[in-house]
Coordinates of C-alpha atoms in Angstrom, one line a residue:
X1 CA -11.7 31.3 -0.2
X2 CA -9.2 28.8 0.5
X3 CA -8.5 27.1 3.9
X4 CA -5.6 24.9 5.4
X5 CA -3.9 22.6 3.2
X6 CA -3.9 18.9 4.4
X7 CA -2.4 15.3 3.4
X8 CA -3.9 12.5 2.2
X9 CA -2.1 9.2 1.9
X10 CA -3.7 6.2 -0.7
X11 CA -1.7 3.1 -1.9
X12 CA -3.7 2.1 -5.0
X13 CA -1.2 -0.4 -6.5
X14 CA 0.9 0.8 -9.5
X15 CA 1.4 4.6 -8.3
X16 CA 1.6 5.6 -12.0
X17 CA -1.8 4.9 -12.2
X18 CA -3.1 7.1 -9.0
X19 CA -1.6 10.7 -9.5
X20 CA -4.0 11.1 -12.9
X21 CA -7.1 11.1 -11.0
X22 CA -6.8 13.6 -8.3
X23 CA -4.4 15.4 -10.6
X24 CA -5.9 18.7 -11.3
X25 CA -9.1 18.4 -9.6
X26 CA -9.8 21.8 -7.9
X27 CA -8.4 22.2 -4.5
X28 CA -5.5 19.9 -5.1
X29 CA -2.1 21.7 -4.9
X30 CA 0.0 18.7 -5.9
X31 CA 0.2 14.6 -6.0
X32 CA 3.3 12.8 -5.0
X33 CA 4.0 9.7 -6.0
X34 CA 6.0 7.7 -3.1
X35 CA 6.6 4.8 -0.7
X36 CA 5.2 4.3 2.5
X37 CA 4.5 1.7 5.1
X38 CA 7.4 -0.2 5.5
X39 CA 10.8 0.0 7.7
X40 CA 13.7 0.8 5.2
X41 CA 14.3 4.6 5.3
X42 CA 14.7 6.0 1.6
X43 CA 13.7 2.8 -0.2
X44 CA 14.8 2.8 -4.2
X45 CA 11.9 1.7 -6.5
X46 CA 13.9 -1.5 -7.4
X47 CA 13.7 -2.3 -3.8
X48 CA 10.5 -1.7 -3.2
X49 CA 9.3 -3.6 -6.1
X50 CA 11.3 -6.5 -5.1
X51 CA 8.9 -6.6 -1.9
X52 CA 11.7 -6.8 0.6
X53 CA 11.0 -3.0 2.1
X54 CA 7.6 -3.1 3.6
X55 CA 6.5 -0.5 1.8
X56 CA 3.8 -0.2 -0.6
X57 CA 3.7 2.4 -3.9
X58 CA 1.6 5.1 -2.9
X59 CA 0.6 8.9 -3.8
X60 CA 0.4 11.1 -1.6
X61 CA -2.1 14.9 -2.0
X62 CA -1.9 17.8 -0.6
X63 CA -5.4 19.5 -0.9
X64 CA -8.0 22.0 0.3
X65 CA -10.4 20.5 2.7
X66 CA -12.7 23.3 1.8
X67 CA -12.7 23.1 -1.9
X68 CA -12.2 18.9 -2.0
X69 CA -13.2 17.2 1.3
X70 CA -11.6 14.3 2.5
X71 CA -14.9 12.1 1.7
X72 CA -14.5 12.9 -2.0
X73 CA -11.1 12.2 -2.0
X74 CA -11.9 8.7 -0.3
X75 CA -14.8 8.3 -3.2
X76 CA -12.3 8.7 -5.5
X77 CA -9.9 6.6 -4.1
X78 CA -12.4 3.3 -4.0
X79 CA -13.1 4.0 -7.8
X80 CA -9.6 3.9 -9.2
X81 CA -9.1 0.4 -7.4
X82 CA -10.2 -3.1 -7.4
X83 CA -10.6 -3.2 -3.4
X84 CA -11.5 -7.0 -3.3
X85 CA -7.9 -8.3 -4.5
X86 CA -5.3 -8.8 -1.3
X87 CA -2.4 -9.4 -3.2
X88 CA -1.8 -6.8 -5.5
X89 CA -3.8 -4.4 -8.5
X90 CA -4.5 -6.1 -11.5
X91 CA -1.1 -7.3 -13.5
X92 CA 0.7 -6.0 -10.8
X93 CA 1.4 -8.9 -7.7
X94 CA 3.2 -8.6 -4.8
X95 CA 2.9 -7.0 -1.4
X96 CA 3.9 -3.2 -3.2
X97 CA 0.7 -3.3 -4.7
X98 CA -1.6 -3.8 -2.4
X99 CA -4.4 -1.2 -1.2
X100 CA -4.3 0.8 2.0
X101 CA -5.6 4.3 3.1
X102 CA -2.8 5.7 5.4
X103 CA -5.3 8.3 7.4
X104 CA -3.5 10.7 9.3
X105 CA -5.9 11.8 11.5
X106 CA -8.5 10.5 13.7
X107 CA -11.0 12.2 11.4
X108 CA -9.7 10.8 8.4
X109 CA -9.7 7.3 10.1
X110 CA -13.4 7.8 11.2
X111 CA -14.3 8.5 7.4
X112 CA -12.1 6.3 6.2
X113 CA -13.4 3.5 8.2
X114 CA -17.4 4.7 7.5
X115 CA -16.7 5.0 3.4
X116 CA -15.3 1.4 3.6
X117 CA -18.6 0.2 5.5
X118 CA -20.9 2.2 2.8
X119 CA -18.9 0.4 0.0
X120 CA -18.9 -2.9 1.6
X121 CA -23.0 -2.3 2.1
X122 CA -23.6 -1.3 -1.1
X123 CA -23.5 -4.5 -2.5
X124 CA -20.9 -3.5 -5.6
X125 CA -19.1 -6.3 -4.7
X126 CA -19.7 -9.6 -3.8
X127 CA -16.0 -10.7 -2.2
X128 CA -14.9 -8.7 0.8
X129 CA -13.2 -5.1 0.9
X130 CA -9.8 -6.0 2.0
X131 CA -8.2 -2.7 1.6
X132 CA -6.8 -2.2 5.2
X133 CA -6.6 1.6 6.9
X134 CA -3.5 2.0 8.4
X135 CA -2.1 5.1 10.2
X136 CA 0.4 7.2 8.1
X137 CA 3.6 7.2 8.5
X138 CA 7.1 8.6 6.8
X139 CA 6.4 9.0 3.0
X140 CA 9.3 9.0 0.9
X141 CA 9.0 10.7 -2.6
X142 CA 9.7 8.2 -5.8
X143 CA 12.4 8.9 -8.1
X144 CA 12.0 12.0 -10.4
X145 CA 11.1 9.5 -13.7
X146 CA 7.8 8.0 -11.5
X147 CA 6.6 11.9 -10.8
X148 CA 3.9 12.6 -13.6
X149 CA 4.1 9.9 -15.7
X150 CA 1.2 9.9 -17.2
X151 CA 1.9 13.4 -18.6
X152 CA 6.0 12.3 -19.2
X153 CA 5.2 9.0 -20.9
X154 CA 1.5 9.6 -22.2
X155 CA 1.8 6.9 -24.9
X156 CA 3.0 4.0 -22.3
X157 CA 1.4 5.4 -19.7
X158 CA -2.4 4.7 -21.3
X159 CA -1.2 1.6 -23.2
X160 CA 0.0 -0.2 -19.7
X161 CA -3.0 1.3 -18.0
X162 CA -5.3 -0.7 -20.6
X163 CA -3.0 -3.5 -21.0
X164 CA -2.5 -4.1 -16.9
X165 CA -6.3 -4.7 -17.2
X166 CA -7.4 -1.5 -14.2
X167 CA -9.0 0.6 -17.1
X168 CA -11.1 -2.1 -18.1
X169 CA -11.8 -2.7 -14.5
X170 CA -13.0 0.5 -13.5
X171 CA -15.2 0.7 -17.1
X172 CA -17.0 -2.6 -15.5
X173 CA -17.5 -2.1 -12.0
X174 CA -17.8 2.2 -11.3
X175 CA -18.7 3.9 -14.1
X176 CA -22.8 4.5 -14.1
X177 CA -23.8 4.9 -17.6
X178 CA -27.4 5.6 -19.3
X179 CA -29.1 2.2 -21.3
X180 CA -28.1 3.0 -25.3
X181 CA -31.9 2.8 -25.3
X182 CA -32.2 5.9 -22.7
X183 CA -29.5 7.8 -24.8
X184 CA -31.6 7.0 -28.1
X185 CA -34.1 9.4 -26.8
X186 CA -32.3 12.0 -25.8
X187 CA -29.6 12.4 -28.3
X188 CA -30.0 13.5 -32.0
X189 CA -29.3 10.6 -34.6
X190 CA -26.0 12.0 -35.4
X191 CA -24.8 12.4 -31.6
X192 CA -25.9 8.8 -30.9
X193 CA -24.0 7.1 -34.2
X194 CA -20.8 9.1 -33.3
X195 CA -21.1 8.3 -29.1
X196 CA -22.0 5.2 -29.0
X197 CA -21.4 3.4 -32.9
X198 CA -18.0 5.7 -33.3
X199 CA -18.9 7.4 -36.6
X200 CA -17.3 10.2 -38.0
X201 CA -19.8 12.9 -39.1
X202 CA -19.3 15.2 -42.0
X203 CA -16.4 17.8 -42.2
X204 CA -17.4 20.9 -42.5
X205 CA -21.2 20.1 -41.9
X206 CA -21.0 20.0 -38.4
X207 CA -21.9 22.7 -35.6
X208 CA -18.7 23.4 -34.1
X209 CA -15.8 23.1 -37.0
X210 CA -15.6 26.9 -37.4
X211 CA -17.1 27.8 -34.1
X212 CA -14.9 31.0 -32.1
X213 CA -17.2 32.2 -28.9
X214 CA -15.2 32.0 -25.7
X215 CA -16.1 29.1 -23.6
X216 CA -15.5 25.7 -23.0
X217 CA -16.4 22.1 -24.7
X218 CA -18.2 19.3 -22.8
X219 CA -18.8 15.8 -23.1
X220 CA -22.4 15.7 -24.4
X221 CA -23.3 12.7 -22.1
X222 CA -21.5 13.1 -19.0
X223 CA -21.3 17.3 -18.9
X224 CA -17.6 16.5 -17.8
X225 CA -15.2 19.4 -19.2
X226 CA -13.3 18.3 -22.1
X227 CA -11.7 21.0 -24.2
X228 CA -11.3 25.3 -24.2
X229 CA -11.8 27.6 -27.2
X230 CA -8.6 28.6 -25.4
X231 CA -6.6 26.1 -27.5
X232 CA -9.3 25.7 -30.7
X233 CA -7.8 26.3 -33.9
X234 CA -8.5 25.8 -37.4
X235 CA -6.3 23.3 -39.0
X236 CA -8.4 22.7 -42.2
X237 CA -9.9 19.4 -41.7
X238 CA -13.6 20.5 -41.1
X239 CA -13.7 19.2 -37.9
X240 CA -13.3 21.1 -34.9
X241 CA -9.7 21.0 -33.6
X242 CA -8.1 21.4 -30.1
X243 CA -4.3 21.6 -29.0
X244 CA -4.5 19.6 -25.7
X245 CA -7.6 19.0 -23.9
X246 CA -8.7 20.7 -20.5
X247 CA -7.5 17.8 -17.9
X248 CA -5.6 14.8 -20.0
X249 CA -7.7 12.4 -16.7
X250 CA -10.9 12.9 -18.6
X251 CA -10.0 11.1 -22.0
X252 CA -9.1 7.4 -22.3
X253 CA -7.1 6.9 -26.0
X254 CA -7.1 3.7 -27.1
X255 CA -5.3 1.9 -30.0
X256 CA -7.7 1.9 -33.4
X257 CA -7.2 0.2 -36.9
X258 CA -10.6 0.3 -38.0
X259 CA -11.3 1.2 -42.2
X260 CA -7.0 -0.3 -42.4
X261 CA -5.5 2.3 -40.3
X262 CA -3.7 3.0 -37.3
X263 CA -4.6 5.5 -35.1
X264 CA -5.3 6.8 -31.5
X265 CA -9.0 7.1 -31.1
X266 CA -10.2 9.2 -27.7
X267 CA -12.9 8.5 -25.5
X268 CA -14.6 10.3 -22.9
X269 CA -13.8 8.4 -19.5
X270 CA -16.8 9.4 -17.8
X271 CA -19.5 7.7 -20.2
X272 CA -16.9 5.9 -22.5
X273 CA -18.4 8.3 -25.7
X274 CA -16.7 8.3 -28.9
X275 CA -15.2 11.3 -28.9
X276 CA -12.8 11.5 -32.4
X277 CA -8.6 11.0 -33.0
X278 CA -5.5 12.8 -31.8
X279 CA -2.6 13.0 -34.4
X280 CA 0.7 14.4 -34.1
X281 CA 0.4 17.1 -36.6
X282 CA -0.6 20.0 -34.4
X283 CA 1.4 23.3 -33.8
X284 CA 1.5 23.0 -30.2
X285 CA 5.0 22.2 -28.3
X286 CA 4.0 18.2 -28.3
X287 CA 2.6 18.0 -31.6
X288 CA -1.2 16.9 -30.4
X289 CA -3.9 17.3 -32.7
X290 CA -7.6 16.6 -31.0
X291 CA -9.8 16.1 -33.9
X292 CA -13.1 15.8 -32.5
X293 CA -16.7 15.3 -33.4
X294 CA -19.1 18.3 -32.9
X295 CA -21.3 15.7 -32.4
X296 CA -19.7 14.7 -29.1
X297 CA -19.8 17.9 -27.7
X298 CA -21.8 20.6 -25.7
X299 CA -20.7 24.1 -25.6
X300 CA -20.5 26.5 -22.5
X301 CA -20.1 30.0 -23.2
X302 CA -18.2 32.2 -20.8
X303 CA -21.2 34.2 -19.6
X304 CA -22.8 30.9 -18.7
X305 CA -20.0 28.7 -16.7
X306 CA -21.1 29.9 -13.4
X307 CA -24.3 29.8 -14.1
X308 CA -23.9 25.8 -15.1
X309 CA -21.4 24.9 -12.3
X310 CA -18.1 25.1 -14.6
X311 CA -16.8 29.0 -12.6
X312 CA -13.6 27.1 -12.2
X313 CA -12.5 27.9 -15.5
X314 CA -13.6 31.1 -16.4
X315 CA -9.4 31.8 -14.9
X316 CA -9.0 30.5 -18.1
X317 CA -10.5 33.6 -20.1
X318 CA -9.0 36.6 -17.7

């Protein structure tokens, strides 16, 4: 059951960088990316850049309350950002980068303003949280280019995200991650070398390379969703093989020219696993190819997905 829709307003710097995470998370029916907070009605992205609008790049979400509350949204928020810096996000400088939460209602100001007091308690950081919470005002949608960029421009989209120095942040400071020791115990010696030492097991010799039950894959780590039988197919490698994976948000790719090659390795955001390469050989429309190591994942039949919190997908299978 779904309930009213509402807004949510977040100016996280480079607005490139904000759609991705709330993008496709459930109850959110669509991210905007925008400017806000300023005086000049229908600012370009030029001008806004040049700082002389007022207004700061932001997103803004339209979402269920009842599926995603506000306070997850605002969790979210804080973990995408560095909220100590007053003067911009990372690479990015100027007054169109700063942080704000644009709340546009006194409920969302009252959690706002207690989810900024938890973070500043919590000790995270030693400098103080300067992101300001300022009431919302007009939003005016970005140019068509800045909608979805990081599914238009994929490719420059990860390789400024790394580059601008915010992925490495948010590795650092927000993901919680097991000891290599802890993992050690609970993983077999084969999920631990590909994980964490980014080995490459056997082809053909692995549990999932000619796998075909309905269900999904998971990070074996983290549990977070990663890939659907949906878009598995055999392209004769010996390793299992996916189209596209389940939300683009929950794999990192990174530039790779271990053993004298160049390739795209991906990586599971959520405990920064190993995961295996995409190459554009595939059949799909884009050409993606997700070669990836059984070892890296867990399966999740379709009779079990609501039983093990993943009911959102069984759509997938209808």
């Amino acid at each position: 059951m779904t309930g009213k829709m509402e807004l949510a307003t977040f100016a996280g710097g480079c607005f490139w960088c904000m759609v991705a995470p709330f993008d496709e998370q459930p109850g959110i029916k669509e991210v905007l990316s925008g400017y806000t907070g300023g005086y000049k009605e229908n600012p370009t992205y030029e001008e806004v850049c040049s700082n002389t609008t007022g207004h700061l790049e932001a997103v803004q979400i339209t979402f269920d309350p009842q599926v995603f509350p506000y306070e997850k949204l605002l969790q979210l928020f804080w973990q995408q950002i560095n909220p100590t810096d007053a003067d911009g996000q990372f690479n990015d400088r100027g007054h169109s980068y700063k942080t704000a939460i644009f709340y546009h209602n006194e409920e969302q100001k009252k959690e706002a303003e207690a989810s900024k007091g938890e973070l500043a308690a919590s000790g995270r950081f030693q400098q103080t949280i300067v992101t300001e919470i300022l009431p919302a005002g007009p939003f005016y949608r970005a140019e068509e280019k800045h909608q979805d960029y990081y599914k238009k421009f994929p490719f420059h989209y990860n390789h400024y995200r790394e580059g601008s120095g915010r992925a490495r942040f948010i590795r650092e400071n927000w993901k919680k991650r097991k000891s290599d020791e802890e993992l050690r115990q609970e993983l077999t010696p084969i999920q631990f070398e590909v994980t964490r030492k980014n080995a490459t097991e056997p082809p053909f010799r692995n549990e999932f390379w000619n796998h075909t039950e309905e269900g999904i894959y998971v990070d074996i780590i983290s549990g977070e969703p990663l890939f659907s039988s949906q878009d598995k197919y055999d392209a004769g490698c010996g390793w299992p093989s996916f189209t596209k994976p389940l939300r683009r948000n929950e794999l990192e790719e990174r530039f790779d020219t271990s053993h004298g090659m160049r390739r795209i390795e991906v990586r599971s955001k959520a405990s920064d696993s190993h995961l295996g390469h995409v190459f554009d050989d595939g059949p799909g429309p884009d050409r993606a190819r997700y070669c990836i190591n059984s070892a890296a994942l867990r399966f999740v039949s379709k009779s079990k997905l609501i039983e093990e919190g993943y009911g959102q997908f069984l759509r997938l299978f209808e």
